[in-house]
PDB file of C-alpha atoms in Angstrom:
ATOM      1  CA  MET A 520      24.125  -8.376   3.149  1.00  0.00           C
ATOM      2  CA  GLY A 521      24.900  -5.718   0.531  1.00  0.00           C
ATOM      3  CA  LEU A 522      22.393  -3.695  -1.439  1.00  0.00           C
ATOM      4  CA  SER A 523      22.762  -5.882  -4.558  1.00  0.00           C
ATOM      5  CA  ALA A 524      22.020  -9.028  -2.540  1.00  0.00           C
ATOM      6  CA  ASP A 525      19.069  -7.266  -0.906  1.00  0.00           C
ATOM      7  CA  THR A 526      17.563  -6.194  -4.215  1.00  0.00           C
ATOM      8  CA  ALA A 527      18.087  -9.621  -5.759  1.00  0.00           C
ATOM      9  CA  ALA A 528      16.227 -11.208  -2.841  1.00  0.00           C
ATOM     10  CA  VAL A 529      13.397  -8.652  -3.042  1.00  0.00           C
ATOM     11  CA  ALA A 530      13.147  -9.043  -6.839  1.00  0.00           C
ATOM     12  CA  ALA A 531      12.865 -12.810  -6.402  1.00  0.00           C
ATOM     13  CA  LEU A 532      10.111 -12.315  -3.822  1.00  0.00           C
ATOM     14  CA  VAL A 533       8.280  -9.901  -6.128  1.00  0.00           C
ATOM     15  CA  MET A 534       8.436 -12.375  -8.999  1.00  0.00           C
ATOM     16  CA  ARG A 535       7.060 -15.170  -6.778  1.00  0.00           C
ATOM     17  CA  SER A 536       4.179 -12.907  -5.735  1.00  0.00           C
ATOM     18  CA  GLY A 537       1.054 -12.644  -7.789  1.00  0.00           C
ATOM     19  CA  PRO A 538      -0.386  -9.336  -8.951  1.00  0.00           C
ATOM     20  CA  SER A 539      -2.214  -7.479  -6.191  1.00  0.00           C
ATOM     21  CA  VAL A 540      -4.044  -4.817  -8.233  1.00  0.00           C
ATOM     22  CA  GLY A 541      -5.354  -6.010 -11.588  1.00  0.00           C
ATOM     23  CA  ARG A 542      -2.244  -7.361 -13.315  1.00  0.00           C
ATOM     24  CA  VAL A 543       0.119  -5.106 -11.307  1.00  0.00           C
ATOM     25  CA  ARG A 544       2.480  -6.230  -8.568  1.00  0.00           C
ATOM     26  CA  VAL A 545       2.604  -3.171  -6.308  1.00  0.00           C
ATOM     27  CA  VAL A 546       5.863  -2.985  -4.375  1.00  0.00           C
ATOM     28  CA  CYS A 547       6.286  -0.484  -1.557  1.00  0.00           C
ATOM     29  CA  VAL A 548       9.617   0.818  -0.307  1.00  0.00           C
ATOM     30  CA  ASP A 549       8.899   2.498   3.017  1.00  0.00           C
ATOM     31  CA  GLY A 550      10.999   3.770   5.899  1.00  0.00           C
ATOM     32  CA  PRO A 551      12.045   6.892   7.740  1.00  0.00           C
ATOM     33  CA  ALA A 552      13.395  10.005   6.033  1.00  0.00           C
ATOM     34  CA  GLY A 553      16.983   9.677   4.848  1.00  0.00           C
ATOM     35  CA  ALA A 554      17.074   5.892   5.130  1.00  0.00           C
ATOM     36  CA  GLY A 555      17.808   5.196   1.456  1.00  0.00           C
ATOM     37  CA  LYS A 556      14.345   4.418   0.085  1.00  0.00           C
ATOM     38  CA  THR A 557      14.952   6.162  -3.248  1.00  0.00           C
ATOM     39  CA  THR A 558      18.306   4.406  -3.659  1.00  0.00           C
ATOM     40  CA  LEU A 559      16.758   1.020  -2.906  1.00  0.00           C
ATOM     41  CA  ALA A 560      13.842   1.677  -5.300  1.00  0.00           C
ATOM     42  CA  ALA A 561      16.271   2.588  -8.113  1.00  0.00           C
ATOM     43  CA  ALA A 562      18.335  -0.541  -7.458  1.00  0.00           C
ATOM     44  CA  LEU A 563      15.173  -2.651  -7.481  1.00  0.00           C
ATOM     45  CA  VAL A 564      14.119  -1.130 -10.838  1.00  0.00           C
ATOM     46  CA  ASP A 565      17.529  -2.167 -12.240  1.00  0.00           C
ATOM     47  CA  GLU A 566      17.188  -5.675 -10.779  1.00  0.00           C
ATOM     48  CA  LEU A 567      13.676  -6.137 -12.185  1.00  0.00           C
ATOM     49  CA  ARG A 568      14.350  -4.681 -15.667  1.00  0.00           C
ATOM     50  CA  PRO A 569      15.532  -7.983 -17.250  1.00  0.00           C
ATOM     51  CA  LEU A 570      12.516  -9.761 -15.740  1.00  0.00           C
ATOM     52  CA  VAL A 571       9.603  -7.372 -16.427  1.00  0.00           C
ATOM     53  CA  GLY A 572      10.933  -4.369 -18.360  1.00  0.00           C
ATOM     54  CA  GLU A 573      10.639  -0.912 -16.844  1.00  0.00           C
ATOM     55  CA  ALA A 574       9.019  -0.706 -13.423  1.00  0.00           C
ATOM     56  CA  PRO A 575       7.612   2.798 -12.902  1.00  0.00           C
ATOM     57  CA  VAL A 576       8.324   4.441  -9.543  1.00  0.00           C
ATOM     58  CA  VAL A 577       5.854   6.747  -7.827  1.00  0.00           C
ATOM     59  CA  HIS A 578       7.772   8.867  -5.301  1.00  0.00           C
ATOM     60  CA  GLY A 579       6.074  10.017  -2.139  1.00  0.00           C
ATOM     61  CA  ASP A 580       7.473  13.497  -2.712  1.00  0.00           C
ATOM     62  CA  GLU A 581       5.223  13.710  -5.785  1.00  0.00           C
ATOM     63  CA  VAL A 582       2.000  12.849  -3.952  1.00  0.00           C
ATOM     64  CA  TYR A 583       2.385  14.363  -0.472  1.00  0.00           C
ATOM     65  CA  GLU A 584       0.448  17.584  -0.213  1.00  0.00           C
ATOM     66  CA  GLY A 585       3.295  19.553   1.314  1.00  0.00           C
ATOM     67  CA  TRP A 586       4.505  19.347   4.871  1.00  0.00           C
ATOM     68  CA  SER A 587       0.995  19.010   6.291  1.00  0.00           C
ATOM     69  CA  VAL A 588       1.018  15.353   5.224  1.00  0.00           C
ATOM     70  CA  VAL A 589       4.707  14.701   5.776  1.00  0.00           C
ATOM     71  CA  ALA A 590       5.308  16.270   9.176  1.00  0.00           C
ATOM     72  CA  GLY A 591       3.075  19.242   9.867  1.00  0.00           C
ATOM     73  CA  THR A 592       0.079  17.493  11.379  1.00  0.00           C
ATOM     74  CA  ASP A 593      -0.510  16.222  14.894  1.00  0.00           C
ATOM     75  CA  ASP A 594      -2.516  13.315  13.473  1.00  0.00           C
ATOM     76  CA  ARG A 595      -0.165  11.562  11.058  1.00  0.00           C
ATOM     77  CA  VAL A 596      -2.233   8.366  11.053  1.00  0.00           C
ATOM     78  CA  ALA A 597      -5.216  10.291   9.640  1.00  0.00           C
ATOM     79  CA  ALA A 598      -2.978  12.203   7.207  1.00  0.00           C
ATOM     80  CA  PHE A 599      -1.477   8.995   5.816  1.00  0.00           C
ATOM     81  CA  GLY A 600      -4.944   7.432   5.723  1.00  0.00           C
ATOM     82  CA  GLN A 601      -6.059  10.341   3.524  1.00  0.00           C
ATOM     83  CA  LEU A 602      -2.997   9.834   1.323  1.00  0.00           C
ATOM     84  CA  ALA A 603      -3.835   6.127   0.987  1.00  0.00           C
ATOM     85  CA  GLY A 604      -7.353   7.035  -0.145  1.00  0.00           C
ATOM     86  CA  ARG A 605      -5.956   9.347  -2.793  1.00  0.00           C
ATOM     87  CA  LEU A 606      -3.578   6.666  -4.075  1.00  0.00           C
ATOM     88  CA  GLN A 607      -6.499   4.245  -4.215  1.00  0.00           C
ATOM     89  CA  THR A 608      -8.495   6.674  -6.380  1.00  0.00           C
ATOM     90  CA  TRP A 609      -5.613   8.011  -8.467  1.00  0.00           C
ATOM     91  CA  LEU A 610      -3.705   4.779  -9.163  1.00  0.00           C
ATOM     92  CA  LEU A 611      -5.011   1.512  -7.724  1.00  0.00           C
ATOM     93  CA  GLU A 612      -8.594   1.677  -9.011  1.00  0.00           C
ATOM     94  CA  PRO A 613      -7.548   2.451 -12.614  1.00  0.00           C
ATOM     95  CA  TRP A 614      -4.845  -0.257 -12.512  1.00  0.00           C
ATOM     96  CA  SER A 615      -7.431  -2.766 -11.260  1.00  0.00           C
ATOM     97  CA  ARG A 616      -9.313  -2.113 -14.537  1.00  0.00           C
ATOM     98  CA  GLY A 617      -6.135  -2.365 -16.630  1.00  0.00           C
ATOM     99  CA  GLU A 618      -6.122   1.397 -17.257  1.00  0.00           C
ATOM    100  CA  PRO A 619      -3.354   3.938 -16.627  1.00  0.00           C
ATOM    101  CA  GLY A 620      -3.562   5.747 -13.317  1.00  0.00           C
ATOM    102  CA  SER A 621      -2.619   9.368 -12.879  1.00  0.00           C
ATOM    103  CA  HIS A 622      -1.824  11.638  -9.984  1.00  0.00           C
ATOM    104  CA  PRO A 623      -1.186  15.337  -9.611  1.00  0.00           C
ATOM    105  CA  VAL A 624       2.415  16.230  -8.760  1.00  0.00           C
ATOM    106  CA  TRP A 625       3.009  18.430  -5.726  1.00  0.00           C
ATOM    107  CA  ASP A 626       5.202  21.459  -6.445  1.00  0.00           C
ATOM    108  CA  TRP A 627       7.117  22.003  -3.206  1.00  0.00           C
ATOM    109  CA  TYR A 628       8.312  25.462  -4.228  1.00  0.00           C
ATOM    110  CA  ALA A 629       4.910  26.807  -5.273  1.00  0.00           C
ATOM    111  CA  GLY A 630       3.030  24.914  -2.551  1.00  0.00           C
ATOM    112  CA  ALA A 631       0.431  23.758  -5.085  1.00  0.00           C
ATOM    113  CA  TRP A 632      -0.575  20.820  -7.243  1.00  0.00           C
ATOM    114  CA  ARG A 633       0.776  20.795 -10.791  1.00  0.00           C
ATOM    115  CA  PRO A 634      -0.415  18.830 -13.845  1.00  0.00           C
ATOM    116  CA  THR A 635      -0.885  15.111 -13.503  1.00  0.00           C
ATOM    117  CA  ARG A 636       1.583  12.330 -14.231  1.00  0.00           C
ATOM    118  CA  SER A 637       0.280   9.191 -15.939  1.00  0.00           C
ATOM    119  CA  VAL A 638       1.443   5.812 -14.601  1.00  0.00           C
ATOM    120  CA  GLU A 639       0.814   2.755 -16.774  1.00  0.00           C
ATOM    121  CA  PRO A 640      -0.325  -0.523 -15.179  1.00  0.00           C
ATOM    122  CA  ALA A 641       3.074  -2.206 -15.641  1.00  0.00           C
ATOM    123  CA  PRO A 642       3.794  -5.735 -14.373  1.00  0.00           C
ATOM    124  CA  VAL A 643       5.550  -4.103 -11.364  1.00  0.00           C
ATOM    125  CA  VAL A 644       5.032  -0.579 -10.011  1.00  0.00           C
ATOM    126  CA  ILE A 645       7.045   0.699  -7.059  1.00  0.00           C
ATOM    127  CA  LEU A 646       5.613   3.153  -4.528  1.00  0.00           C
ATOM    128  CA  GLU A 647       8.504   4.786  -2.658  1.00  0.00           C
ATOM    129  CA  GLY A 648       8.122   7.077   0.316  1.00  0.00           C
ATOM    130  CA  VAL A 649       7.386   7.496   3.989  1.00  0.00           C
ATOM    131  CA  GLY A 650       3.998   5.999   4.798  1.00  0.00           C
ATOM    132  CA  LEU A 651       3.111   4.795   1.291  1.00  0.00           C
ATOM    133  CA  ALA A 652       3.078   1.147   2.383  1.00  0.00           C
ATOM    134  CA  ALA A 653       0.691   1.621   5.307  1.00  0.00           C
ATOM    135  CA  PRO A 654      -2.610   0.207   4.002  1.00  0.00           C
ATOM    136  CA  ARG A 655      -2.546  -3.488   3.112  1.00  0.00           C
ATOM    137  CA  GLU A 656      -4.088  -3.061  -0.329  1.00  0.00           C
ATOM    138  CA  LEU A 657      -1.248  -0.778  -1.379  1.00  0.00           C
ATOM    139  CA  SER A 658       1.438  -3.413  -1.286  1.00  0.00           C
ATOM    140  CA  ILE A 659       2.398  -6.977  -1.824  1.00  0.00           C
ATOM    141  CA  VAL A 660       5.891  -6.302  -0.536  1.00  0.00           C
ATOM    142  CA  CYS A 661       6.757  -3.720   2.078  1.00  0.00           C
ATOM    143  CA  TRP A 662      10.457  -3.134   2.493  1.00  0.00           C
ATOM    144  CA  ARG A 663      11.221  -1.049   5.528  1.00  0.00           C
ATOM    145  CA  VAL A 664      14.605   0.596   5.056  1.00  0.00           C
ATOM    146  CA  GLU A 665      16.300   1.188   8.387  1.00  0.00           C
ATOM    147  CA  PRO A 666      18.589   4.183   8.805  1.00  0.00           C
ATOM    148  CA  PRO A 667      22.058   3.540  10.161  1.00  0.00           C
ATOM    149  CA  GLY A 668      22.445   3.999  13.895  1.00  0.00           C
ATOM    150  CA  VAL A 669      18.759   3.522  14.786  1.00  0.00           C
ATOM    151  CA  PRO A 670      18.159   0.387  16.876  1.00  0.00           C
ATOM    152  CA  ALA A 671      15.805  -2.090  15.191  1.00  0.00           C
ATOM    153  CA  ASP A 672      13.898  -2.450  18.485  1.00  0.00           C
ATOM    154  CA  ALA A 673      13.044   1.270  18.447  1.00  0.00           C
ATOM    155  CA  LEU A 674      11.653   1.006  14.894  1.00  0.00           C
ATOM    156  CA  ASP A 675       9.758  -2.187  15.757  1.00  0.00           C
ATOM    157  CA  ASP A 676       8.193  -0.453  18.763  1.00  0.00           C
ATOM    158  CA  LEU A 677       7.201   2.592  16.686  1.00  0.00           C
ATOM    159  CA  GLN A 678       5.781   0.395  13.908  1.00  0.00           C
ATOM    160  CA  SER A 679       3.753  -1.616  16.454  1.00  0.00           C
ATOM    161  CA  LYS A 680       2.277   1.583  17.905  1.00  0.00           C
ATOM    162  CA  VAL A 681       1.362   2.907  14.451  1.00  0.00           C
ATOM    163  CA  ILE A 682      -0.251  -0.423  13.460  1.00  0.00           C
ATOM    164  CA  ALA A 683      -2.251  -0.491  16.701  1.00  0.00           C
ATOM    165  CA  GLU A 684      -3.502   3.076  16.132  1.00  0.00           C
ATOM    166  CA  ILE A 685      -4.409   2.340  12.507  1.00  0.00           C
ATOM    167  CA  GLU A 686      -6.378  -0.738  13.588  1.00  0.00           C
ATOM    168  CA  ARG A 687      -8.053   1.160  16.459  1.00  0.00           C
ATOM    169  CA  ARG A 688      -9.337   3.722  13.965  1.00  0.00           C
ATOM    170  CA  GLY A 689     -10.537   1.082  11.504  1.00  0.00           C
ATOM    171  CA  ILE A 690      -8.066   2.080   8.792  1.00  0.00           C
ATOM    172  CA  ASN A 691      -6.742  -0.857   6.749  1.00  0.00           C
ATOM    173  CA  ARG A 692      -3.902  -2.650   8.534  1.00  0.00           C
ATOM    174  CA  THR A 693      -0.317  -2.161   7.403  1.00  0.00           C
ATOM    175  CA  ALA A 694       1.427  -4.673   5.220  1.00  0.00           C
ATOM    176  CA  PRO A 695       4.101  -6.899   6.723  1.00  0.00           C
ATOM    177  CA  ALA A 696       7.611  -5.465   6.691  1.00  0.00           C
ATOM    178  CA  LEU A 697      10.851  -7.028   5.588  1.00  0.00           C
ATOM    179  CA  ARG A 698      14.088  -5.984   7.242  1.00  0.00           C
ATOM    180  CA  ARG A 699      17.509  -5.853   5.671  1.00  0.00           C
ATOM    181  CA  ALA A 700      19.816  -8.300   7.415  1.00  0.00           C
TER     182      ALA A 700
END
């Protein structure tokens, strides 16, 4: 299945789904680094444009607080749980009230937060990045992009371990994943 067929199928699924936060359908594109999440999110924006207009994309690189959230911590489950709480406060709660959300943008060169970016409560908003689809309330669709050459069984095993640890700690369970065929 090519990328265009994948995005058409995901767009159809999104359109069949009801809003999950206020009037917003929150779509998450998640997967390991270098797997093509940004490319898939851009293709999905193009696929959805005739159906809903512009779908804003919030990139994980904008909301991770440097490498400590991405890779520099021994407790990634807790780090991504903290990130989910921030997204809840910054974006999901305002969208649930029909208001624009906003989030500070991480400046990777300066190692500091920069001024905020406003994100309107559009009919579809895409969250794209490693770990952004973890808590259930963050997504109606979780699309796990698999990098070439990595066996699906290895990713399934890793995902199962992460889900089990999230549940053990009482953090909201991850959303179901879709796999490209």
